[in-house]
Tab-separated table of C-alpha atoms and ligand atoms in Angstrom:
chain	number	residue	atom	x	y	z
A	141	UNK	CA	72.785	49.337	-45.641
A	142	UNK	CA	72.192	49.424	-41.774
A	143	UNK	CA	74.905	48.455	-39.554
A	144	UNK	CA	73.987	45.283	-38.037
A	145	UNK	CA	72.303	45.757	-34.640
A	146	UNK	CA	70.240	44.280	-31.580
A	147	UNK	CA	67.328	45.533	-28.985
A	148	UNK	CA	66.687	45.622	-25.595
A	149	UNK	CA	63.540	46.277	-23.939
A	150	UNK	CA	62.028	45.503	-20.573
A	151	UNK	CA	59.215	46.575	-18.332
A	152	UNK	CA	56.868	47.040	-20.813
A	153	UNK	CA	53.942	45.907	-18.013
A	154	UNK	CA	51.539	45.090	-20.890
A	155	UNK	CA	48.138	44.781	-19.597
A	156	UNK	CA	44.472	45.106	-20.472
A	157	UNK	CA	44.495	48.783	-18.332
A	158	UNK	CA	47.699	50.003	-20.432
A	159	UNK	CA	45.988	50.228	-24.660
A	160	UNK	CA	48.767	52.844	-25.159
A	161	UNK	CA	51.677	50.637	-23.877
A	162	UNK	CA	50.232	47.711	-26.407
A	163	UNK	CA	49.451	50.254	-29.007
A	164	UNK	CA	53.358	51.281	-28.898
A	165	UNK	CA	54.523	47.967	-28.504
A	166	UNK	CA	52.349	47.015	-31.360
A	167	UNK	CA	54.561	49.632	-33.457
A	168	UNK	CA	57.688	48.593	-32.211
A	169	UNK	CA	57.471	45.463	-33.503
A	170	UNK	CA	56.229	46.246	-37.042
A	171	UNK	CA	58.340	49.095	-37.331
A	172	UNK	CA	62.325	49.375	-35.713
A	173	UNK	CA	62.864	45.736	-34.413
A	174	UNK	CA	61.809	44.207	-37.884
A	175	UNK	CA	65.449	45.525	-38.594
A	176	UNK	CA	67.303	43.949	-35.948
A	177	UNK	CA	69.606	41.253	-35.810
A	178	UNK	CA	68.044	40.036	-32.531
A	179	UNK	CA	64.976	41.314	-30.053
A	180	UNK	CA	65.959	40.784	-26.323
A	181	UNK	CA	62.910	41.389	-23.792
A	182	UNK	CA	64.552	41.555	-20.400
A	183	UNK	CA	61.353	40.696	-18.073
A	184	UNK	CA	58.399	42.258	-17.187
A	185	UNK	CA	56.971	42.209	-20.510
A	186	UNK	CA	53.487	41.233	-18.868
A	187	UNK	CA	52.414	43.215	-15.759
A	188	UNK	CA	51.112	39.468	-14.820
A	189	UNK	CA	51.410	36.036	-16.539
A	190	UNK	CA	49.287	33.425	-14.636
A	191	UNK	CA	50.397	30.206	-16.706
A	192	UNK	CA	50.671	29.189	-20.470
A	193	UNK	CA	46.989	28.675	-20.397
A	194	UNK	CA	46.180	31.624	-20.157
A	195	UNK	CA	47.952	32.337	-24.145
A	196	UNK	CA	44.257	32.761	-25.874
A	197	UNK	CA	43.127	35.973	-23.529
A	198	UNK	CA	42.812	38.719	-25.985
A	199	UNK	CA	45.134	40.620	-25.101
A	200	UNK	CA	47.903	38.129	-25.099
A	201	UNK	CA	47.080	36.161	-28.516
A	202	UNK	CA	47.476	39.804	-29.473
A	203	UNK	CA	51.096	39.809	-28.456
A	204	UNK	CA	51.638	36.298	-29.138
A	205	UNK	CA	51.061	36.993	-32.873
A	206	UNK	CA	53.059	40.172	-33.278
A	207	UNK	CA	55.462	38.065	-31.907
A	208	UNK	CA	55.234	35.472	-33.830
A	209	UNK	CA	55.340	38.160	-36.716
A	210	UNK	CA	58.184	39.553	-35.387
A	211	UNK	CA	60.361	36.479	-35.305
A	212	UNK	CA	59.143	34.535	-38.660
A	213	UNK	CA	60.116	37.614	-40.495
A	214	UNK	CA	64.018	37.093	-39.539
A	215	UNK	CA	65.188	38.875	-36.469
A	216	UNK	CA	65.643	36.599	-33.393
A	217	UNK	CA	63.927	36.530	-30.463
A	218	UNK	CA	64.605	36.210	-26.715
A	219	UNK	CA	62.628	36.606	-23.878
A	220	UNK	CA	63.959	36.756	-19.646
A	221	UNK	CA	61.567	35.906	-17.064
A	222	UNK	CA	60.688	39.086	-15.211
A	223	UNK	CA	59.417	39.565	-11.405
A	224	UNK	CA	55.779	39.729	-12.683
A	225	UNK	CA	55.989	37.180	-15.618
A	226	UNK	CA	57.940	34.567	-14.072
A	227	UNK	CA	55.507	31.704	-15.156
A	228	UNK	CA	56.159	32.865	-18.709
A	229	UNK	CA	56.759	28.974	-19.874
A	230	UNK	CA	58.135	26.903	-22.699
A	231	UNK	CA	54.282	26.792	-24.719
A	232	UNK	CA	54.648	30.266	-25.018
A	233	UNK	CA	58.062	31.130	-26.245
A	234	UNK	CA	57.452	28.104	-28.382
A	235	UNK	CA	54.042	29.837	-29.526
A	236	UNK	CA	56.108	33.431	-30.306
A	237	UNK	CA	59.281	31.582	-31.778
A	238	UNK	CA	61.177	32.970	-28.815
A	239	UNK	CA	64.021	31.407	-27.073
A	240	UNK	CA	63.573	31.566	-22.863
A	241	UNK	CA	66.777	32.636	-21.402
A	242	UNK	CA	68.115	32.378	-17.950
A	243	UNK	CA	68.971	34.989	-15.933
A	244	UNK	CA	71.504	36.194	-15.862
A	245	UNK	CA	72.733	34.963	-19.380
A	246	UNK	CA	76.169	36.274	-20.894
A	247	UNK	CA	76.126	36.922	-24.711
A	248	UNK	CA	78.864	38.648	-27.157
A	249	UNK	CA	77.174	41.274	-28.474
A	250	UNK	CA	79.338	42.361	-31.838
A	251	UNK	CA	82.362	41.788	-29.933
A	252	UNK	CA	81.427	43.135	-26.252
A	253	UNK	CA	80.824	40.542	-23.993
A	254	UNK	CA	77.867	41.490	-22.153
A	255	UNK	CA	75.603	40.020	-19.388
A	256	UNK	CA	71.797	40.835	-19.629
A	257	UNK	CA	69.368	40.173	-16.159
A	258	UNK	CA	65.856	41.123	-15.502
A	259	UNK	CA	67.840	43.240	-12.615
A	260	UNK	CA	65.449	42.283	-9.504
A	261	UNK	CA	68.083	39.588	-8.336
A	262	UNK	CA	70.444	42.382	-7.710
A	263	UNK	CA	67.558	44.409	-5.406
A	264	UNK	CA	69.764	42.724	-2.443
A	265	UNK	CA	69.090	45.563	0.341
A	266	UNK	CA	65.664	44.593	-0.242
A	267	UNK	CA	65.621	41.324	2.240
A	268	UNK	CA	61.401	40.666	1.902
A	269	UNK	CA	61.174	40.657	-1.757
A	270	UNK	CA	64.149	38.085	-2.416
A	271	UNK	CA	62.482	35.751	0.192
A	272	UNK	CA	59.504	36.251	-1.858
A	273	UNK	CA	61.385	35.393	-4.779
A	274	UNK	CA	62.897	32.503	-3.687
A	275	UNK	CA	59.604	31.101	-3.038
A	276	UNK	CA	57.702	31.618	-5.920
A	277	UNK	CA	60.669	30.846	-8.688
A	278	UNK	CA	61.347	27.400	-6.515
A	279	UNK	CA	59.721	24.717	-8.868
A	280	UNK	CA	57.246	23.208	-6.300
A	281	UNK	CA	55.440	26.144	-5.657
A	282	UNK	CA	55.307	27.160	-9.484
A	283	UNK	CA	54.013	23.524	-9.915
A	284	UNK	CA	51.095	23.908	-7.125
A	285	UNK	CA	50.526	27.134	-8.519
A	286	UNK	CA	50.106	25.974	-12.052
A	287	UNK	CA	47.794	23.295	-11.161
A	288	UNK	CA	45.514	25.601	-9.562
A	289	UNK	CA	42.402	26.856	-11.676
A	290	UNK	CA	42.481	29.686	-14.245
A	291	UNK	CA	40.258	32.057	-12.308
A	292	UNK	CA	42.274	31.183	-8.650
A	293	UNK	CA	45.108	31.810	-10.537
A	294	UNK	CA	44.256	35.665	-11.909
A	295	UNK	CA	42.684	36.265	-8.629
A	296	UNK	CA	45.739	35.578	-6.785
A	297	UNK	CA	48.324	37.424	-8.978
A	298	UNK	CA	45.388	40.163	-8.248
A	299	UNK	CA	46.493	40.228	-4.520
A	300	UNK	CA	49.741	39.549	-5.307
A	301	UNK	CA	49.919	43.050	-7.225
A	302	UNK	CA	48.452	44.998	-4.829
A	303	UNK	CA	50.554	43.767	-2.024
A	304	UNK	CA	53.512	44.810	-3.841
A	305	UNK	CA	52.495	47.992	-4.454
A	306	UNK	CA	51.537	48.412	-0.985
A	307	UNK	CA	54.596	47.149	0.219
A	308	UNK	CA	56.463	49.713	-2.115
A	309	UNK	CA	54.898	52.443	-0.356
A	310	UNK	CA	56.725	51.607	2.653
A	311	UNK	CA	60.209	51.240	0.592
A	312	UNK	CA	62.613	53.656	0.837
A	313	UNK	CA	64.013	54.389	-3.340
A	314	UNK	CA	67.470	52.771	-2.145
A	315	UNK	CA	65.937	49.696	-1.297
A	316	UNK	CA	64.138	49.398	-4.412
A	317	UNK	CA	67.210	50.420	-6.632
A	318	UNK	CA	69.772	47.499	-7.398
A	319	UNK	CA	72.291	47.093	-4.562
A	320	UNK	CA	75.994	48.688	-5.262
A	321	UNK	CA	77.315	45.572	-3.684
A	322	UNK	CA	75.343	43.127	-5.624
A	323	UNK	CA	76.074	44.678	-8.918
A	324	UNK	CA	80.109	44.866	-7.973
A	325	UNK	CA	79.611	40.829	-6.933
A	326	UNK	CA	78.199	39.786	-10.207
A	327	UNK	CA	80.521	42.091	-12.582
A	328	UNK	CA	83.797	40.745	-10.345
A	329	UNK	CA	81.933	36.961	-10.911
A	330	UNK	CA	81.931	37.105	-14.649
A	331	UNK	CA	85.137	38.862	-15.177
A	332	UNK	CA	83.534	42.342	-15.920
A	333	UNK	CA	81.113	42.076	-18.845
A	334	UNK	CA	79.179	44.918	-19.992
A	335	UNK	CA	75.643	44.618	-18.193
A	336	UNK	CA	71.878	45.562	-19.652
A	337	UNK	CA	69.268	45.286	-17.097
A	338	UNK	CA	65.916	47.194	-16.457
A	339	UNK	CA	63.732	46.301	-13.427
A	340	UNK	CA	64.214	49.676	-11.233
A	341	UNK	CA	62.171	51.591	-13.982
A	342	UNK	CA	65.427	54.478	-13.965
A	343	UNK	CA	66.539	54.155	-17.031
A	344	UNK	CA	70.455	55.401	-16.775
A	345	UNK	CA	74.038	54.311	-18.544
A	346	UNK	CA	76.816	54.202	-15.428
A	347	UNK	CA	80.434	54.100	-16.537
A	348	UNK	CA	82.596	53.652	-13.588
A	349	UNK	CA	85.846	51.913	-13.030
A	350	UNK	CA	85.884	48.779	-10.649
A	351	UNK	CA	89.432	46.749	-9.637
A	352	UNK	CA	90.794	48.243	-12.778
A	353	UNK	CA	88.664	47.704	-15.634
A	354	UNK	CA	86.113	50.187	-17.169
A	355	UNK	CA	82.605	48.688	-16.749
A	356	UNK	CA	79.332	49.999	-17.917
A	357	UNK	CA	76.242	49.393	-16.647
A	358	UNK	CA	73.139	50.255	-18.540
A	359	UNK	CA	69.522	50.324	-16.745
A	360	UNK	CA	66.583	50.014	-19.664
A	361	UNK	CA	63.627	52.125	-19.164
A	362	UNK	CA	60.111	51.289	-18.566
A	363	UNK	CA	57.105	51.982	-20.513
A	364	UNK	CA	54.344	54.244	-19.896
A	365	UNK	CA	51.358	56.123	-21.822
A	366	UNK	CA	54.455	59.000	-21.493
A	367	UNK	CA	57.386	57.567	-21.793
A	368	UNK	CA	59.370	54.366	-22.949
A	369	UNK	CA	62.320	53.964	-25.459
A	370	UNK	CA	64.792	50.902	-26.370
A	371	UNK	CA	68.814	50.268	-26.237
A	372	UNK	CA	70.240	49.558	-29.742
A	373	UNK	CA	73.340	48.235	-29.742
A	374	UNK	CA	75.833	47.621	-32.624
A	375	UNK	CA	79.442	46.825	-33.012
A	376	UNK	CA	80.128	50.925	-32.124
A	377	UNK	CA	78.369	50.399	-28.610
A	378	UNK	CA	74.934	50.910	-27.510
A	379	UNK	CA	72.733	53.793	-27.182
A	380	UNK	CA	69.094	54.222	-25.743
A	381	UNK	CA	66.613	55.537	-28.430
A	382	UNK	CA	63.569	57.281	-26.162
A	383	UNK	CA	60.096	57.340	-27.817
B	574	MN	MN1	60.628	44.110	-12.758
Protein backbone atom coordinates (compact mmCIF):
# COMPACT_ATOMS: atom_id res chain seq x y z
CA UNK A 1 0.00 0.00 0.00
CA UNK A 2 1.08 3.70 -0.64
CA UNK A 3 1.57 5.92 2.20
CA UNK A 4 -1.12 8.35 2.16
CA UNK A 5 -0.11 11.57 0.36
CA UNK A 6 -1.09 15.07 -1.26
CA UNK A 7 0.07 17.38 -4.44
CA UNK A 8 1.00 20.63 -5.12
CA UNK A 9 1.27 22.24 -8.35
CA UNK A 10 1.17 25.78 -9.64
CA UNK A 11 2.09 27.80 -12.67
CA UNK A 12 1.15 25.46 -15.02
CA UNK A 13 0.18 28.66 -17.56
CA UNK A 14 -2.06 26.32 -19.62
CA UNK A 15 -2.85 27.88 -22.82
CA UNK A 16 -3.78 27.21 -26.43
CA UNK A 17 0.24 28.18 -27.43
CA UNK A 18 1.57 25.59 -24.65
CA UNK A 19 0.06 21.61 -26.31
CA UNK A 20 3.04 20.18 -24.33
CA UNK A 21 2.17 21.85 -20.95
CA UNK A 22 -1.66 20.39 -21.51
CA UNK A 23 -0.31 17.22 -22.92
CA UNK A 24 1.69 16.75 -19.44
CA UNK A 25 -0.92 18.01 -17.43
CA UNK A 26 -3.22 15.72 -19.22
CA UNK A 27 -0.87 12.80 -17.78
CA UNK A 28 -0.63 14.08 -14.50
CA UNK A 29 -3.94 13.77 -13.84
CA UNK A 30 -4.61 10.25 -15.20
CA UNK A 31 -1.53 9.00 -13.94
CA UNK A 32 0.26 10.19 -10.21
CA UNK A 33 -2.54 12.45 -8.72
CA UNK A 34 -5.27 9.66 -9.27
CA UNK A 35 -3.31 8.34 -6.12
CA UNK A 36 -3.48 11.20 -3.94
CA UNK A 37 -5.30 11.96 -0.99
CA UNK A 38 -5.84 15.55 -2.21
CA UNK A 39 -4.74 17.75 -5.54
CA UNK A 40 -3.85 21.40 -4.50
CA UNK A 41 -3.33 23.85 -7.63
CA UNK A 42 -1.73 26.92 -6.14
CA UNK A 43 -2.66 29.61 -9.02
CA UNK A 44 -1.74 30.21 -12.29
CA UNK A 45 -3.16 27.15 -13.61
CA UNK A 46 -4.48 29.24 -16.72
CA UNK A 47 -2.01 31.71 -18.33
CA UNK A 48 -5.51 33.79 -18.58
CA UNK A 49 -9.09 33.13 -17.34
CA UNK A 50 -11.48 35.85 -18.70
CA UNK A 51 -14.76 34.74 -16.73
CA UNK A 52 -16.74 31.43 -16.14
CA UNK A 53 -18.16 31.90 -19.54
CA UNK A 54 -15.60 31.33 -21.12
CA UNK A 55 -15.67 27.19 -19.56
CA UNK A 56 -16.78 25.68 -23.21
CA UNK A 57 -13.43 27.05 -25.20
CA UNK A 58 -11.73 23.93 -26.22
CA UNK A 59 -9.11 24.06 -24.51
CA UNK A 60 -10.66 24.59 -21.17
CA UNK A 61 -13.71 21.97 -21.38
CA UNK A 62 -10.55 19.96 -21.98
CA UNK A 63 -9.29 20.68 -18.51
CA UNK A 64 -12.57 21.02 -17.02
CA UNK A 65 -13.20 17.29 -17.72
CA UNK A 66 -9.89 15.84 -16.65
CA UNK A 67 -10.77 17.59 -13.79
CA UNK A 68 -13.79 16.53 -13.28
CA UNK A 69 -12.16 12.99 -13.87
CA UNK A 70 -9.74 13.65 -11.53
CA UNK A 71 -11.96 14.48 -8.60
CA UNK A 72 -15.07 11.93 -9.20
CA UNK A 73 -12.54 9.21 -9.07
CA UNK A 74 -11.70 10.00 -5.19
CA UNK A 75 -8.84 12.33 -4.59
CA UNK A 76 -9.89 15.90 -3.57
CA UNK A 77 -9.52 18.83 -5.24
CA UNK A 78 -8.51 22.45 -4.55
CA UNK A 79 -7.82 25.18 -6.60
CA UNK A 80 -6.06 29.08 -5.42
CA UNK A 81 -6.70 31.96 -7.52
CA UNK A 82 -3.46 32.86 -9.26
CA UNK A 83 -2.21 36.44 -10.66
CA UNK A 84 -3.40 35.42 -14.19
CA UNK A 85 -6.56 33.35 -13.25
CA UNK A 86 -7.98 35.46 -10.69
CA UNK A 87 -11.57 35.43 -12.24
CA UNK A 88 -11.40 31.65 -11.88
CA UNK A 89 -15.16 31.64 -10.23
CA UNK A 90 -17.55 29.45 -8.30
CA UNK A 91 -19.27 27.83 -11.95
CA UNK A 92 -16.07 26.50 -12.54
CA UNK A 93 -14.75 24.84 -9.48
CA UNK A 94 -18.33 23.73 -9.21
CA UNK A 95 -17.98 22.37 -12.95
CA UNK A 96 -14.37 20.43 -11.93
CA UNK A 97 -15.68 19.35 -8.35
CA UNK A 98 -13.02 21.64 -6.94
CA UNK A 99 -13.18 23.56 -3.81
CA UNK A 100 -11.89 27.56 -4.34
CA UNK A 101 -9.63 28.42 -1.56
CA UNK A 102 -8.48 31.69 -0.25
CA UNK A 103 -5.25 32.79 -0.16
CA UNK A 104 -3.46 32.33 1.95
CA UNK A 105 -5.32 29.25 3.51
CA UNK A 106 -3.67 27.19 6.48
CA UNK A 107 -4.23 23.36 6.31
CA UNK A 108 -2.66 20.33 8.51
CA UNK A 109 -1.09 18.43 6.19
CA UNK A 110 -0.53 14.75 8.02
CA UNK A 111 0.31 16.52 11.06
CA UNK A 112 2.40 19.71 9.75
CA UNK A 113 0.54 22.66 9.84
CA UNK A 114 1.18 24.34 6.71
CA UNK A 115 0.07 27.57 4.90
CA UNK A 116 -0.26 27.36 1.02
CA UNK A 117 -0.46 31.04 -1.19
CA UNK A 118 -0.32 31.63 -4.83
CA UNK A 119 3.01 33.63 -3.54
CA UNK A 120 2.44 37.04 -5.62
CA UNK A 121 1.01 38.76 -2.37
CA UNK A 122 4.38 38.38 -0.86
CA UNK A 123 6.17 40.18 -4.22
CA UNK A 124 6.10 43.35 -1.68
CA UNK A 125 9.36 45.22 -3.14
CA UNK A 126 7.39 45.19 -6.16
CA UNK A 127 5.13 48.51 -5.35
CA UNK A 128 3.31 48.67 -9.22
CA UNK A 129 2.15 45.20 -9.39
CA UNK A 130 0.37 45.12 -5.82
CA UNK A 131 -1.42 48.40 -6.83
CA UNK A 132 -2.36 46.51 -9.80
CA UNK A 133 -3.53 43.84 -7.72
CA UNK A 134 -5.46 45.62 -5.49
CA UNK A 135 -7.41 46.88 -8.29
CA UNK A 136 -8.31 44.11 -10.22
CA UNK A 137 -9.06 41.49 -7.12
CA UNK A 138 -11.39 44.52 -5.56
CA UNK A 139 -14.99 43.17 -6.37
CA UNK A 140 -16.25 46.24 -8.37
CA UNK A 141 -13.84 46.12 -10.92
CA UNK A 142 -14.09 42.18 -11.27
CA UNK A 143 -17.89 42.92 -11.52
CA UNK A 144 -17.47 45.67 -14.47
CA UNK A 145 -15.08 43.44 -15.88
CA UNK A 146 -17.32 40.44 -15.92
CA UNK A 147 -20.11 42.23 -17.43
CA UNK A 148 -18.12 43.24 -20.27
CA UNK A 149 -18.42 41.07 -23.58
CA UNK A 150 -16.58 37.79 -24.23
CA UNK A 151 -14.41 39.10 -27.04
CA UNK A 152 -13.58 42.70 -24.91
CA UNK A 153 -12.83 40.52 -22.33
CA UNK A 154 -9.93 38.15 -24.18
CA UNK A 155 -8.81 41.21 -25.90
CA UNK A 156 -8.08 42.96 -22.80
CA UNK A 157 -6.36 40.15 -20.78
CA UNK A 158 -4.41 40.25 -24.36
CA UNK A 159 -2.94 43.71 -23.37
CA UNK A 160 -2.94 42.93 -20.05
CA UNK A 161 -0.26 40.07 -20.80
CA UNK A 162 1.86 41.89 -22.77
CA UNK A 163 2.12 44.77 -20.45
CA UNK A 164 3.31 42.53 -17.87
CA UNK A 165 5.78 41.09 -19.70
CA UNK A 166 6.95 44.34 -20.78
CA UNK A 167 6.96 45.65 -17.51
CA UNK A 168 9.10 42.54 -16.38
CA UNK A 169 11.72 43.53 -18.65
CA UNK A 170 12.34 46.52 -16.71
CA UNK A 171 12.30 44.42 -13.23
CA UNK A 172 15.22 43.78 -11.57
CA UNK A 173 15.01 39.48 -10.37
CA UNK A 174 14.79 40.86 -6.62
CA UNK A 175 11.83 42.67 -7.27
CA UNK A 176 10.14 39.91 -8.88
CA UNK A 177 11.22 37.28 -6.17
CA UNK A 178 8.99 37.23 -2.90
CA UNK A 179 10.13 39.87 -0.41
CA UNK A 180 12.36 38.48 2.73
CA UNK A 181 10.32 40.81 4.83
CA UNK A 182 6.98 39.81 3.62
CA UNK A 183 7.60 36.16 3.95
CA UNK A 184 9.12 36.73 7.77
CA UNK A 185 5.60 38.93 8.37
CA UNK A 186 3.29 36.21 7.34
CA UNK A 187 5.30 33.11 8.98
CA UNK A 188 5.60 35.41 12.47
CA UNK A 189 1.47 36.11 11.71
CA UNK A 190 0.48 32.50 11.72
CA UNK A 191 2.78 31.26 14.33
CA UNK A 192 5.33 29.65 11.85
CA UNK A 193 3.57 27.10 9.63
CA UNK A 194 5.32 25.31 7.02
CA UNK A 195 4.66 27.36 3.67
CA UNK A 196 4.09 25.96 -0.19
CA UNK A 197 3.92 28.66 -2.66
CA UNK A 198 4.98 28.94 -6.41
CA UNK A 199 4.49 32.24 -8.31
CA UNK A 200 8.37 33.32 -8.79
CA UNK A 201 8.77 30.28 -11.24
CA UNK A 202 12.28 29.22 -8.89
CA UNK A 203 11.35 26.32 -7.70
CA UNK A 204 13.60 25.93 -4.27
CA UNK A 205 13.02 24.31 -0.50
CA UNK A 206 14.58 27.12 2.16
CA UNK A 207 15.11 25.84 5.68
CA UNK A 208 16.15 28.63 7.85
CA UNK A 209 15.58 29.45 11.44
CA UNK A 210 13.43 32.63 12.30
CA UNK A 211 12.80 33.94 16.25
CA UNK A 212 13.59 30.42 17.19
CA UNK A 213 11.68 28.00 15.33
CA UNK A 214 12.82 25.99 12.22
CA UNK A 215 10.65 27.07 9.25
CA UNK A 216 10.64 25.80 5.76
CA UNK A 217 9.66 27.40 2.93
CA UNK A 218 9.06 25.56 -0.27
CA UNK A 219 8.71 27.50 -3.79
CA UNK A 220 6.78 25.01 -6.49
CA UNK A 221 8.09 25.08 -9.92
CA UNK A 222 6.57 26.14 -13.08
CA UNK A 223 5.84 24.29 -16.14
CA UNK A 224 7.37 24.40 -19.42
CA UNK A 225 7.73 22.23 -22.78
CA UNK A 226 11.28 21.48 -20.58
CA UNK A 227 10.65 21.41 -17.37
CA UNK A 228 7.89 21.11 -14.57
CA UNK A 229 7.54 18.63 -11.59
CA UNK A 230 5.11 18.48 -8.37
CA UNK A 231 5.63 18.51 -4.33
CA UNK A 232 4.30 15.28 -2.72
CA UNK A 233 3.90 15.45 0.62
CA UNK A 234 3.13 12.71 3.23
CA UNK A 235 3.23 12.32 6.92
CA UNK A 236 7.44 11.92 6.46
CA UNK A 237 7.55 15.55 4.86
CA UNK A 238 7.44 16.69 1.40
CA UNK A 239 9.61 16.31 -1.50
CA UNK A 240 9.48 17.81 -5.14
CA UNK A 241 9.22 15.03 -7.85
CA UNK A 242 10.70 16.90 -11.28
CA UNK A 243 9.35 15.55 -14.62
MN1 LIG B 1 1.87 33.74 -10.71
Amino acid sequence: MPVPHTLLISDLHLSEDAPHVRKRFLDFLAGPARKADALYILGDLFETWIGDDDIASPLNQKIVDALQALSSAGPALYLMHGNRDFLMGQEFALACGAQLLPDPTEIDLYGVRTLLSHGDQLCTDDVEYQTYRKQVRSSAWQRKVLALPIETRRQMAKDATAMSDKAKQAKTLEIMDVSPQAVTDLLRKHGYPRLIHGHTHRPARHVYRLDDHSCERWVLPDWTSVRGGYLQCDRNGCRSVPF
